Short mmCIF file of C-alpha atoms and ligand atoms in Angstrom, two decimals:
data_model
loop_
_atom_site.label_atom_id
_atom_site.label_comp_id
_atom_site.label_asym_id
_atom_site.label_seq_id
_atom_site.Cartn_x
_atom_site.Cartn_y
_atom_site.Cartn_z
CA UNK N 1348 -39.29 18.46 16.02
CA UNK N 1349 -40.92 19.16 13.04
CA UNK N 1350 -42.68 22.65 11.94
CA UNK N 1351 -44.47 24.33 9.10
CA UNK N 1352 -43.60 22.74 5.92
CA UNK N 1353 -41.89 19.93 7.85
CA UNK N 1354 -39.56 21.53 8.10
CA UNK N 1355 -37.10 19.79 11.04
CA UNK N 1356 -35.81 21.58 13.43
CA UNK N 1357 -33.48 20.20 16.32
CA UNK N 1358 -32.48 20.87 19.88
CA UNK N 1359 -30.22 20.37 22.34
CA UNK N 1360 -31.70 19.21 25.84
CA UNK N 1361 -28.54 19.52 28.09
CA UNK N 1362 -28.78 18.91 32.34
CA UNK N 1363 -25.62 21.08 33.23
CA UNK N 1364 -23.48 20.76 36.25
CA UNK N 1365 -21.72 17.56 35.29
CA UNK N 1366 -17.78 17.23 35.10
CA UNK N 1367 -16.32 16.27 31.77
CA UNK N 1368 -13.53 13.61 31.70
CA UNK N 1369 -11.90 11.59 29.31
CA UNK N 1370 -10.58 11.80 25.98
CA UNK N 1371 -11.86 12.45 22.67
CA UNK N 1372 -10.36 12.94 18.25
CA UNK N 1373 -10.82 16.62 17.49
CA UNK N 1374 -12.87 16.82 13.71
CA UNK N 1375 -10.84 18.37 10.16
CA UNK N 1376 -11.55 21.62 9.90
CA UNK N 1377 -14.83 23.19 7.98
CA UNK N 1378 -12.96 26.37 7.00
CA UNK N 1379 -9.97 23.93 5.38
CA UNK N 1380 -12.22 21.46 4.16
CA UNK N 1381 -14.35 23.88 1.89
CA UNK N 1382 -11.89 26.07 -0.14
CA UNK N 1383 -9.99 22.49 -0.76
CA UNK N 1384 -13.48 21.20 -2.02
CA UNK N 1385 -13.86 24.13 -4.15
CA UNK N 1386 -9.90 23.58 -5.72
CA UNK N 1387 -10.77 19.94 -6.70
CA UNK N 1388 -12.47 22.07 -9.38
CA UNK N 1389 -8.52 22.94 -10.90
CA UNK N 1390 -7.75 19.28 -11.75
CA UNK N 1391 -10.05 16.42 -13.63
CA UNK N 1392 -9.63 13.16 -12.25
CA UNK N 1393 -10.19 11.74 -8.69
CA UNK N 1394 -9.04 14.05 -5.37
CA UNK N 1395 -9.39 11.72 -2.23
CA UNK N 1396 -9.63 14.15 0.79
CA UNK N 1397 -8.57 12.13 4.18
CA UNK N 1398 -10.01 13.94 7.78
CA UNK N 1399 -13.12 15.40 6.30
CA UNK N 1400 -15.78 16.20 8.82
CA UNK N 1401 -19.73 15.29 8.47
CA UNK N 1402 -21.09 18.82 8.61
CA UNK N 1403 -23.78 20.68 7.22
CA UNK N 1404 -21.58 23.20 5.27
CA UNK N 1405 -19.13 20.21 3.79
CA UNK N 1406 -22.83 19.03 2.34
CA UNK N 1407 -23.41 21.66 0.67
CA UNK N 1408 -20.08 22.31 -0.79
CA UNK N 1409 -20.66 18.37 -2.13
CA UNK N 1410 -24.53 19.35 -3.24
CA UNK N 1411 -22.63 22.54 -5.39
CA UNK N 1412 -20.37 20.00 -6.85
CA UNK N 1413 -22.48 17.81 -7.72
CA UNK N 1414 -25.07 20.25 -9.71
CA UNK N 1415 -22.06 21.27 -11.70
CA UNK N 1416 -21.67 17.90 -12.88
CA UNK N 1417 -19.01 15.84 -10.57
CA UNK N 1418 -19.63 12.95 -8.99
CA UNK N 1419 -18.96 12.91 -4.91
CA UNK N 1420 -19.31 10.14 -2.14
CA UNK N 1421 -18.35 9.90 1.29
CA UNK N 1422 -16.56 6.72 3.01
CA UNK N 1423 -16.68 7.21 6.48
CA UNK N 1424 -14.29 10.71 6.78
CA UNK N 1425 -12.97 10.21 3.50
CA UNK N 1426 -14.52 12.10 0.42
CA UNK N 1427 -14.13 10.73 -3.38
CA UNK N 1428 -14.44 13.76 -5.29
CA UNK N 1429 -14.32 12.96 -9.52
CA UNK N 1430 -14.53 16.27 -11.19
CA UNK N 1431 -14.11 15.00 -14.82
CA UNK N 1432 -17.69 15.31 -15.56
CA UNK N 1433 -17.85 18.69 -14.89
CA UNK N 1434 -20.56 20.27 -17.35
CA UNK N 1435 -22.22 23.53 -15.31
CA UNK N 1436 -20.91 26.77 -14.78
CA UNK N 1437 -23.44 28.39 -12.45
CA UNK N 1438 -24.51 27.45 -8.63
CA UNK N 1439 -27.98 28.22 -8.39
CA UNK N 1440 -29.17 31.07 -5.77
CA UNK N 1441 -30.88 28.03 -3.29
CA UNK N 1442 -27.27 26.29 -3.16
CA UNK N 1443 -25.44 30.03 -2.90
CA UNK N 1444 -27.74 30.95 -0.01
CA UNK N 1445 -27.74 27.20 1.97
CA UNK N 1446 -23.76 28.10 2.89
CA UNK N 1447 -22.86 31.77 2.02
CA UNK N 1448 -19.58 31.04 1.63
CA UNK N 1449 -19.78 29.71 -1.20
CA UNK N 1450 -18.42 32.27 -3.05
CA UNK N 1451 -14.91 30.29 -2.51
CA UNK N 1452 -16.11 28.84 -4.90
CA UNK N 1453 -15.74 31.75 -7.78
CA UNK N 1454 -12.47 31.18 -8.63
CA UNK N 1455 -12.26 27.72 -8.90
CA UNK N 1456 -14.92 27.41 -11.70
CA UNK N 1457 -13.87 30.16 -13.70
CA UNK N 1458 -10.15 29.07 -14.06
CA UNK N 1459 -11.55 25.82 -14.65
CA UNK N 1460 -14.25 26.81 -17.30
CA UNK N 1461 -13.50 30.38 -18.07
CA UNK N 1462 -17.11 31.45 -16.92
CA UNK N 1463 -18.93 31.41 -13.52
CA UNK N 1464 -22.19 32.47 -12.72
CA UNK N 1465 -23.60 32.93 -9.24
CA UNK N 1466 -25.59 35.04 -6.80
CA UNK N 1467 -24.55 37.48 -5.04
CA UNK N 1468 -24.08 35.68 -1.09
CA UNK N 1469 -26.24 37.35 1.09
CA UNK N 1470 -24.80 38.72 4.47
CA UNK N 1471 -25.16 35.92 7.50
CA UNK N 1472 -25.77 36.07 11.08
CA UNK N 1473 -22.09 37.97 11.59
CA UNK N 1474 -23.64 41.01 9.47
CA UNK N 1475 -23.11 41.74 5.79
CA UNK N 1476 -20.50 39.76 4.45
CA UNK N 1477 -18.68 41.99 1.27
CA UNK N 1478 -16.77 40.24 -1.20
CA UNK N 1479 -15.32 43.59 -2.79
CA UNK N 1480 -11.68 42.16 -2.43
CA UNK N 1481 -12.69 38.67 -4.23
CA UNK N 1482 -13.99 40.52 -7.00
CA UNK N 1483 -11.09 43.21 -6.97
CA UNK N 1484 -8.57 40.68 -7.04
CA UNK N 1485 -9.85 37.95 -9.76
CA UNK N 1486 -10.57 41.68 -12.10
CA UNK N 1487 -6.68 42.34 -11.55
CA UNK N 1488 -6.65 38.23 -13.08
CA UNK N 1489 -8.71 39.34 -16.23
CA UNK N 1490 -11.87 38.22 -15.10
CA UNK N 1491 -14.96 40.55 -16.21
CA UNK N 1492 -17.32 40.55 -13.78
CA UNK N 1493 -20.82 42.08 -13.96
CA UNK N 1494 -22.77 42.70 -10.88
CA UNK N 1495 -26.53 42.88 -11.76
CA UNK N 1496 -30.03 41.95 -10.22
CA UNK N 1497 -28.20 39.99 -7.65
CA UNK N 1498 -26.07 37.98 -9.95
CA UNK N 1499 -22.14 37.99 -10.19
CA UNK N 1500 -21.57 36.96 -14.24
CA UNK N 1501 -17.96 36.16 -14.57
CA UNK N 1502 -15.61 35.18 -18.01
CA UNK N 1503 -12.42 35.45 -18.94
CA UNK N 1504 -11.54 35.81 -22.41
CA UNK N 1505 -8.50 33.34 -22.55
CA UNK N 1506 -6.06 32.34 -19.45
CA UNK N 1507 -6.09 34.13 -16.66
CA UNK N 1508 -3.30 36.62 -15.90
CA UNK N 1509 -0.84 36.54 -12.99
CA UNK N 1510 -1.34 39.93 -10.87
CA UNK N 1511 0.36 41.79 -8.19
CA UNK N 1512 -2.33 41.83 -5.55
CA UNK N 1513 -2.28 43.40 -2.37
CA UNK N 1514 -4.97 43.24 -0.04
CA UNK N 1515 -6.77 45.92 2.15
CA UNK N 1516 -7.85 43.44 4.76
CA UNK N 1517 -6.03 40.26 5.25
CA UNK N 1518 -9.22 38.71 3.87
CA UNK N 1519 -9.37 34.55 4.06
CA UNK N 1520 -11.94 33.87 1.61
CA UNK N 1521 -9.92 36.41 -1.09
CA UNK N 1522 -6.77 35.44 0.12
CA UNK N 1523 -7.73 31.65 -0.69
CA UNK N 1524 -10.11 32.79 -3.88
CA UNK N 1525 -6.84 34.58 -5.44
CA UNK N 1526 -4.67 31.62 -4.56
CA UNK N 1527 -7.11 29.07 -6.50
CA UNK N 1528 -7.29 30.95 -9.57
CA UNK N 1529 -3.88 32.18 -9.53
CA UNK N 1530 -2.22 28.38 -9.27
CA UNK N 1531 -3.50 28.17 -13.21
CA UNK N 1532 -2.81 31.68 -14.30
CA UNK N 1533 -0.34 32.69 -16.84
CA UNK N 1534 2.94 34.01 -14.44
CA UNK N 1535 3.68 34.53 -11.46
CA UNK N 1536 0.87 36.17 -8.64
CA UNK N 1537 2.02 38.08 -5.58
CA UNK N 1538 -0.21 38.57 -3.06
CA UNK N 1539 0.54 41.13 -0.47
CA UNK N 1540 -1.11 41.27 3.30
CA UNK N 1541 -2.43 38.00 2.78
CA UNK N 1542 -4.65 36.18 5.48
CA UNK N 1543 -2.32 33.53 7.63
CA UNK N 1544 -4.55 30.90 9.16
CA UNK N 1545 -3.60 27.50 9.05
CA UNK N 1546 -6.53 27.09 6.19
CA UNK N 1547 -4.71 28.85 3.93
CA UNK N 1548 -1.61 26.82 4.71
CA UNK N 1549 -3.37 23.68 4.13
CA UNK N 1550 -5.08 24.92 0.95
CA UNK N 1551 -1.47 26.04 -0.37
CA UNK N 1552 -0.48 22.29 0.78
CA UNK N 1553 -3.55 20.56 -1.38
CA UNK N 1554 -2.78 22.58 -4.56
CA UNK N 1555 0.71 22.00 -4.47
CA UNK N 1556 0.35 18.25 -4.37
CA UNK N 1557 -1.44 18.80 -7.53
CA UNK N 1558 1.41 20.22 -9.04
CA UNK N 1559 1.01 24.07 -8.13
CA UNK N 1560 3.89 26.16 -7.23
CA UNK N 1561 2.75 27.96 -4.04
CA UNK N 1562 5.21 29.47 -1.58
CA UNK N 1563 4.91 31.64 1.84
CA UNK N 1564 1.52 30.68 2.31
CA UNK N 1565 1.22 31.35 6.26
CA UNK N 1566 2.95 34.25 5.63
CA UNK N 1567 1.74 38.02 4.84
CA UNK N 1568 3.05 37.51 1.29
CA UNK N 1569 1.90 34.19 -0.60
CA UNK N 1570 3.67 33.54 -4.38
CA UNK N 1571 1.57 31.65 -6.95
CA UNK N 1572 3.67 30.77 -10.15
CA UNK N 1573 1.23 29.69 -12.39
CA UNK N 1574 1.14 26.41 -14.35
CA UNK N 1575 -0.43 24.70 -16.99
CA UNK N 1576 -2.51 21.95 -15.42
CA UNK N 1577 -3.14 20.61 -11.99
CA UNK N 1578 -3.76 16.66 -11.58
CA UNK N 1579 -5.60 15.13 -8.79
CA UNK N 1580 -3.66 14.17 -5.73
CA UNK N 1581 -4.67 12.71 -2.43
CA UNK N 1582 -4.99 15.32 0.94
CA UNK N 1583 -5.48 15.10 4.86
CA UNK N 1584 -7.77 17.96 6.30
CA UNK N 1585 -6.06 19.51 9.58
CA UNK N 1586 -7.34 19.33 12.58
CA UNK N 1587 -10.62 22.11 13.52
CA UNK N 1588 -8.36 24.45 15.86
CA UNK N 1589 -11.79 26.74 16.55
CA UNK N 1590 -13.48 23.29 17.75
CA UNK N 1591 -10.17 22.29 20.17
CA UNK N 1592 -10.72 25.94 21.66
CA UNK N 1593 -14.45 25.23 21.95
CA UNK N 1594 -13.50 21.40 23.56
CA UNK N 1595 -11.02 23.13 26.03
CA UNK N 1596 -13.68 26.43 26.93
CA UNK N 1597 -16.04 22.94 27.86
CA UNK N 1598 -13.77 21.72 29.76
CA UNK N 1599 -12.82 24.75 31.67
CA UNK N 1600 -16.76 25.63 32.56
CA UNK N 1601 -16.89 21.99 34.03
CA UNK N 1602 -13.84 22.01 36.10
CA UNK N 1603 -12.78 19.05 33.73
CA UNK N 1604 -9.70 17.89 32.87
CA UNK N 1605 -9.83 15.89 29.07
CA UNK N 1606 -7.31 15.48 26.62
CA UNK N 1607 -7.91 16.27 22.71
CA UNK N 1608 -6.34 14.61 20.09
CA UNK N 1609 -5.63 15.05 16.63
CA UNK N 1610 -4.77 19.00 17.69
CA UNK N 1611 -2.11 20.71 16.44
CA UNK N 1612 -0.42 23.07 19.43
CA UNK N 1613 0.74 25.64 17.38
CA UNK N 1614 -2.52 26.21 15.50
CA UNK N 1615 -3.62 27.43 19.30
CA UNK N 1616 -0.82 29.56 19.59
CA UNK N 1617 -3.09 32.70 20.84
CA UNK N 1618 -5.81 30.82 22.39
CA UNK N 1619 -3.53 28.72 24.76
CA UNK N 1620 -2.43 31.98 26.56
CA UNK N 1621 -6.33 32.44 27.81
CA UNK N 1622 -6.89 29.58 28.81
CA UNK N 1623 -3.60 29.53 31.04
CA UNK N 1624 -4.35 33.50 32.15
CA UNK N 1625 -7.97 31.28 33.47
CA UNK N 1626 -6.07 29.20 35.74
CA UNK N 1627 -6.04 26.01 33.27
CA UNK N 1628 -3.27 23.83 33.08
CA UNK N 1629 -2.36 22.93 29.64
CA UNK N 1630 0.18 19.99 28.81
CA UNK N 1631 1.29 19.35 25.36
CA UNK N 1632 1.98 15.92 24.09
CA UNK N 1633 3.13 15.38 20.40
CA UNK N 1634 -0.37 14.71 18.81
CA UNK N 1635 -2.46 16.51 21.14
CA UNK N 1636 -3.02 18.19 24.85
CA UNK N 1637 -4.42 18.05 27.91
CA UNK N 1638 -6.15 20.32 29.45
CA UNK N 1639 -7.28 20.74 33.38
CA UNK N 1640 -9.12 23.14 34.74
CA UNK N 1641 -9.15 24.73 38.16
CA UNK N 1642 -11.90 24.57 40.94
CA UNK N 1643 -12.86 28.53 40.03
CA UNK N 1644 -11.66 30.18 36.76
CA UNK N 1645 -9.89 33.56 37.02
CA UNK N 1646 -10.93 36.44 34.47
CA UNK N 1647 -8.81 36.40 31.33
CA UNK N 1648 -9.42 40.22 32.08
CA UNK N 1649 -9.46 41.53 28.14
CA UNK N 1650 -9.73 39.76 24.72
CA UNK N 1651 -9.06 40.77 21.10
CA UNK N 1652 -10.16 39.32 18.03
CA UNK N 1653 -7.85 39.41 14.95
CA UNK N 1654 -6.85 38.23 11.70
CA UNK N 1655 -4.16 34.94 12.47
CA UNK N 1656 -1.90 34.69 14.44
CA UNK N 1657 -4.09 37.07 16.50
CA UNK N 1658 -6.85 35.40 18.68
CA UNK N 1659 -9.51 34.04 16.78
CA UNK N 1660 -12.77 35.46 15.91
CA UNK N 1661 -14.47 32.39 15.75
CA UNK N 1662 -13.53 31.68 19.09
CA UNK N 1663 -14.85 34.80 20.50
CA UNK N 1664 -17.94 32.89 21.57
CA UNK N 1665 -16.89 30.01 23.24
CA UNK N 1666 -14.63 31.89 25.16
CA UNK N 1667 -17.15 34.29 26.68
CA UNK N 1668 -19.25 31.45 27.96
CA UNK N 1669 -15.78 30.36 29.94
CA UNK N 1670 -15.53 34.36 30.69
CA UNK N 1671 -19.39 34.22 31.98
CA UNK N 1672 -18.68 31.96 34.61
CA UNK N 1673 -14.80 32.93 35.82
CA UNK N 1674 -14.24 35.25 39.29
CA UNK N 1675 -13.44 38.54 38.04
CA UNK N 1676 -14.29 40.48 34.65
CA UNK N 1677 -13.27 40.30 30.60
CA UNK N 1678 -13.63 43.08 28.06
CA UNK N 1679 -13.70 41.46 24.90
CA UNK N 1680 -13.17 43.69 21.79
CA UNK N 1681 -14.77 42.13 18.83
CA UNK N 1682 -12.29 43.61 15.66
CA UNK N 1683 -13.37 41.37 12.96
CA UNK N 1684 -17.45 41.02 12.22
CA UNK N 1685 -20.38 43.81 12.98
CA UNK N 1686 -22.57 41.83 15.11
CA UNK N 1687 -20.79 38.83 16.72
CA UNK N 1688 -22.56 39.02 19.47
CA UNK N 1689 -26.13 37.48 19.04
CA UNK N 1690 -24.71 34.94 22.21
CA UNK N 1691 -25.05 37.32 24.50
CA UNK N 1692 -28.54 38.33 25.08
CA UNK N 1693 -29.02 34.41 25.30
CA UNK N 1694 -26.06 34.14 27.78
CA UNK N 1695 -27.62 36.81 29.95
CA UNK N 1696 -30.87 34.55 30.15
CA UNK N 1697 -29.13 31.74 31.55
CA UNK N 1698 -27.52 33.94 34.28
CA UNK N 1699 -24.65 35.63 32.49
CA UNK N 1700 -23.74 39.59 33.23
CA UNK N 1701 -22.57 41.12 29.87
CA UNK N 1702 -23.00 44.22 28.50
CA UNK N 1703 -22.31 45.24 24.63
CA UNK N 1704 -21.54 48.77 23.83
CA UNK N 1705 -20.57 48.52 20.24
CA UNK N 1706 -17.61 46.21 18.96
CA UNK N 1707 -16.78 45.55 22.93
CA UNK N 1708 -18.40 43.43 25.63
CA UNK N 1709 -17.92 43.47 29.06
CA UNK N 1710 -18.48 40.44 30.87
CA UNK N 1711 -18.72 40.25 34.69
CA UNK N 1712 -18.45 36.51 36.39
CA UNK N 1713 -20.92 34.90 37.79
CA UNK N 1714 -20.39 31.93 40.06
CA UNK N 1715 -23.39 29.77 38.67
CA UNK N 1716 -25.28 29.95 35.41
CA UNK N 1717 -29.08 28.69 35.72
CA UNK N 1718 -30.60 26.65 33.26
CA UNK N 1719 -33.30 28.00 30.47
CA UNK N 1720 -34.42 27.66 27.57
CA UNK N 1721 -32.23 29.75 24.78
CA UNK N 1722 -31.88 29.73 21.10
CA UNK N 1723 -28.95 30.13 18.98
CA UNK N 1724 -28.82 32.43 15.70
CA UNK N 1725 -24.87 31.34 13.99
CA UNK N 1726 -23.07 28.76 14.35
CA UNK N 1727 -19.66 29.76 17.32
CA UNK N 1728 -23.09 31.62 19.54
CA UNK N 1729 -24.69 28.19 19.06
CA UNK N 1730 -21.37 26.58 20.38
CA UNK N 1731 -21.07 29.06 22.91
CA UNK N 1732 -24.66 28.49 24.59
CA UNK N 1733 -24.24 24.53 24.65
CA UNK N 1734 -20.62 25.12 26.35
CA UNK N 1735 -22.32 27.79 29.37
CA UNK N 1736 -25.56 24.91 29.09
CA UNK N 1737 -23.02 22.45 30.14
CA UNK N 1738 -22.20 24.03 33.36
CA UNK N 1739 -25.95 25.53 34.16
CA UNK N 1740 -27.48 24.35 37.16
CA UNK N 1741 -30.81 22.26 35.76
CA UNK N 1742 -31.83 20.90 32.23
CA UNK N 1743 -31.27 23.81 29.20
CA UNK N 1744 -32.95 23.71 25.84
CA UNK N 1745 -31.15 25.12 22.92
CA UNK N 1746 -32.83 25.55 19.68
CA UNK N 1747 -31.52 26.62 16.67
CA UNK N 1748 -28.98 23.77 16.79
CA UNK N 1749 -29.07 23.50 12.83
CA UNK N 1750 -26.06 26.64 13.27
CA UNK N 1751 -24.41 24.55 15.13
CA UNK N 1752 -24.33 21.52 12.77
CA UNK N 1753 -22.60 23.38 9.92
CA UNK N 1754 -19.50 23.39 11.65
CA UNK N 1755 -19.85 20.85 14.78
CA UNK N 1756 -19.76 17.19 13.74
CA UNK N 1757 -21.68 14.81 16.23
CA UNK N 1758 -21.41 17.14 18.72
CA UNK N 1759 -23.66 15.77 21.19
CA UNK N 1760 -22.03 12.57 20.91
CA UNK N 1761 -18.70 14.03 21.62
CA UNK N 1762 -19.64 15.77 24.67
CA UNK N 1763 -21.76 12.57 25.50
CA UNK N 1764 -18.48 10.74 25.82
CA UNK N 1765 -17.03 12.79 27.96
CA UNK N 1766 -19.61 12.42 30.49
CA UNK N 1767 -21.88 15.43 29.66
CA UNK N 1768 -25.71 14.65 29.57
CA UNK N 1769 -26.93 16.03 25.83
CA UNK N 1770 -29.77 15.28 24.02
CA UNK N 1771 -30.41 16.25 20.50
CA UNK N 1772 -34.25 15.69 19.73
C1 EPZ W 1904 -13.50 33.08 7.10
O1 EPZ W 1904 -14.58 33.88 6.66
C2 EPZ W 1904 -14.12 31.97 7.93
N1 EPZ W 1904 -15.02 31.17 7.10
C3 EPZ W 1904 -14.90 32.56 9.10
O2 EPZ W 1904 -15.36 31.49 9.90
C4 EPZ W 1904 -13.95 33.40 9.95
O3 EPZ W 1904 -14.68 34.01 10.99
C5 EPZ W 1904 -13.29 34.47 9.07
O4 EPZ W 1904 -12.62 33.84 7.95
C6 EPZ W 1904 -12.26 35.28 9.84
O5 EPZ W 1904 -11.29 34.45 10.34
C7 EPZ W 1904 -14.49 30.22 6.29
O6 EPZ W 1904 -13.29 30.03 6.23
C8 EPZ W 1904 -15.46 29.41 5.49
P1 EPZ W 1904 -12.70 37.29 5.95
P2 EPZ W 1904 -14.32 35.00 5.52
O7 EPZ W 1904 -12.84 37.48 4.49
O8 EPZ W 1904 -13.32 34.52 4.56
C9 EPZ W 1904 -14.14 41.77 5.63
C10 EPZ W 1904 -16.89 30.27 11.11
O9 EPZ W 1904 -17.38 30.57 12.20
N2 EPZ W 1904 -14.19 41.54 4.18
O10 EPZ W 1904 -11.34 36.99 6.52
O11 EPZ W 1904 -15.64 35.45 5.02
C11 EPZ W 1904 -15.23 40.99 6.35
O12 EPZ W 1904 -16.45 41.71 6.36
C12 EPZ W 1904 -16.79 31.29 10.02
O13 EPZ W 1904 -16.39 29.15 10.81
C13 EPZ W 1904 -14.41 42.61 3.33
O14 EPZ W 1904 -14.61 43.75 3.78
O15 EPZ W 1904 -13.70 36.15 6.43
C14 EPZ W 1904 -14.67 40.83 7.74
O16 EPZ W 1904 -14.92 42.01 8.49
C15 EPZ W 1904 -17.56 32.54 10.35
N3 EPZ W 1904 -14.44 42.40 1.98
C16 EPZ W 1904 -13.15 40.76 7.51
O17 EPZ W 1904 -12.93 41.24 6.17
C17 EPZ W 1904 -14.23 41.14 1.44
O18 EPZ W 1904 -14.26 41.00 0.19
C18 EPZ W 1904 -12.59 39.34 7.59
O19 EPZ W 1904 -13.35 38.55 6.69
C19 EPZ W 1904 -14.00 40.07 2.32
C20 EPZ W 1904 -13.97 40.29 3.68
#
């Protein structure tokens, strides 16, 4: 579908009601993908990055890249990145605004090139999105930063400087912005009440193949010893744990059982409990798990959002359209964004009872959802309307499926082989 200044839209056409069965590869994850994009930045040379996913946000990342002067190509789920060539220092406001976080991106190009110039992100569908404790922790590094008309101007006189940083919120974009600049700083960087999401784990694991000296990442308190140079080293993406949960909510809303591979268990550690309080049976096998749903979900009665190895945020959504449709009620309490809850007006018009008061929602189960026509507005509430499509009685439409494409890779192709009944026009 095409509007306006052509631009193209797309949409889901999904006819609900059918069980899911099968097996299908879970995708690498966006949110390890593009920090590890953005650290290619720290060594010249040629980074091959294994597991990468075809999404809309990885493009972008590449697009940035490229307009600073590397050279990137895709084989298949492999990425080339070659970062020798790098000549730019800035990302222009149309690439900052086309995937906010971008900002990852900040501390990558100013250890590599002592200067970075960008636009402030805007906030996003979740609400504003600060970035006080990036810049608070790269100033503690020796970076000046000036904040004016919209435009972050950032140099640093000579190296940066190892810093004892301890952060406020156990925030993943500074957590991983800190750990970037700090794996070329001069001494040693502590940072305290760090975020602990696999991500970061992986990120630690990708610089320290290129020679950085990162330990505790996964923990609250990450070590950076700085070093000279980093050289380009090869690196498979983990698997997307937010897309397993959002496989499994799909197959609990169809009564399904499917197995997902390419998972990693423990990476589910707070999401497996909910689907288990649901009624699901989950088995584990070494690269992957099964899961199968009963004939009528039970409530997973309340839900909490927070930082790792808390339940997800970005699961949040998914889950509720499971919640929507199990016998009994949820009160999820949404900790970590403003307004995560653009789902749920959409839910309610295919047949859902929730109401939002606030940071909390109360969802009341329904037995049946009813097809209609809904539109998403980010990326998890576009994820969560195609899961609650997939068991509405009659054909759905969901627009606004471009959300959805930043983080879901072929995803009517992967519900397709399960046996669902999408159509992306
Ligand atoms: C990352 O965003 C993820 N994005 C988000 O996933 C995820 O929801 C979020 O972490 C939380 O897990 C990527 O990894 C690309 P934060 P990030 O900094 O780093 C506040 C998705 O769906 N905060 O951990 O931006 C912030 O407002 C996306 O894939 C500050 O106050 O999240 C929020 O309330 C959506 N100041 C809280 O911290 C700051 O400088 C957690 O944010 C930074 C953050």
């Amino acid at each position: 579908m095409t509007f306006g200044k052509g631009v193209c839209v797309s949409v889901f056409v999904v006819d609900g009601g059918r069980k899911l069965a099968g097996e299908v590869s879970v995708q690498g994850s966006k949110n390890s993908a593009l920090p590890i994009l953005a650290a290619t930045l720290l060594c010249g040379g040629e980074c091959v990055l294994y597991n990468c996913p075809r999404l809309s946000d990885v493009e972008a990342s590449l697009a940035i890249l490229r307009y600073l002067g590397c050279t990137a190509y895709r084989e298949g789920s492999t990425l080339v990145v070659n970062t020798d060539g790098m000549d730019r220092c800035d990302i222009p406001p149309e690439l900052m605004h086309r995937m906010r976080s971008s900002i990852i991106f900040l501390g990558a190009i100013v250890a590599r090139f002592g200067r970075a110039r960008m636009s402030f992100p805007g906030g996003c569908e979740l609400g504003p999105r600060p970035i006080d404790l990036h810049l608070s922790a790269l100033r503690e590094m020796g970076i000046s930063i000036s904040e004016e008309h919209g435009m972050l101007d950032c140099v640093v006189e000579d190296r940066l400087n190892a810093a004892k940083i301890a952060l406020p919120i156990p925030s993943v974009g500074a957590t991983e912005n800190t750990m970037i600049a700090a794996a070329v700083a001069d001494g040693t960087t502590v940072v305290a009440n760090a975020a602990r999401e696999p991500e970061i784990v992986d990120l630690a694991d990708f610089l320290n193949a290129c020679g950085a000296k990162i330990s505790g990442a996964g923990e609250s308190t990450i070590i950076i010893e700085g070093v000279e140079k980093l050289t380009p080293a090869c690196h498979t993406i983990i698997p997307d744990r937010i897309v397993a949960a959002t496989l499994m909510s799909a197959a609990a809303v169809t009564g399904a059982s499917i197995r997902l591979k390419h998972v990693i268990p423990a990476h589910l550690q707070s999401v497996l409990p909910v689907f288990r309080d649901s009624g699901c049976e989950i088995d584990i096998n070494p690269d992957g798990l099964r899961i199968s749903a009963p004939y009528r979900l039970h409530s997973p009665k309340l839900i909490r959002t927070m930082p790792y190895p808390g339940f997800p945020t970005d699961a949040q959504a998914p889950v509720m359209s499971m919640a929507a449709v199990a016998d009994g009620m949820t009160v999820f309490v949404e900790n970590l964004f403003l307004s995560r809850y653009s789902h749920v007006s959409e839910l309610c018009r295919l047949g859902a009872d929730i109401r939002v008061e606030g940071k909390v929602a109360v969802v009341d189960g329904v037995r049946r959802l009813l097809s209609a026509p809904v539109r998403a507005h980010d990326l998890r509430g576009a994820a969560a309307l195609v899961v609650a499509a997939l068991c509405a009685r009659g054909e759905s439409e969901i627009g606004g499926i471009e959300y959805l494409e930043r983080g879901y890779e072929d995803f009517e192709l992967v519900l397709s082989s399960l046996g669902a009944d999408v159509k992306k026009i």
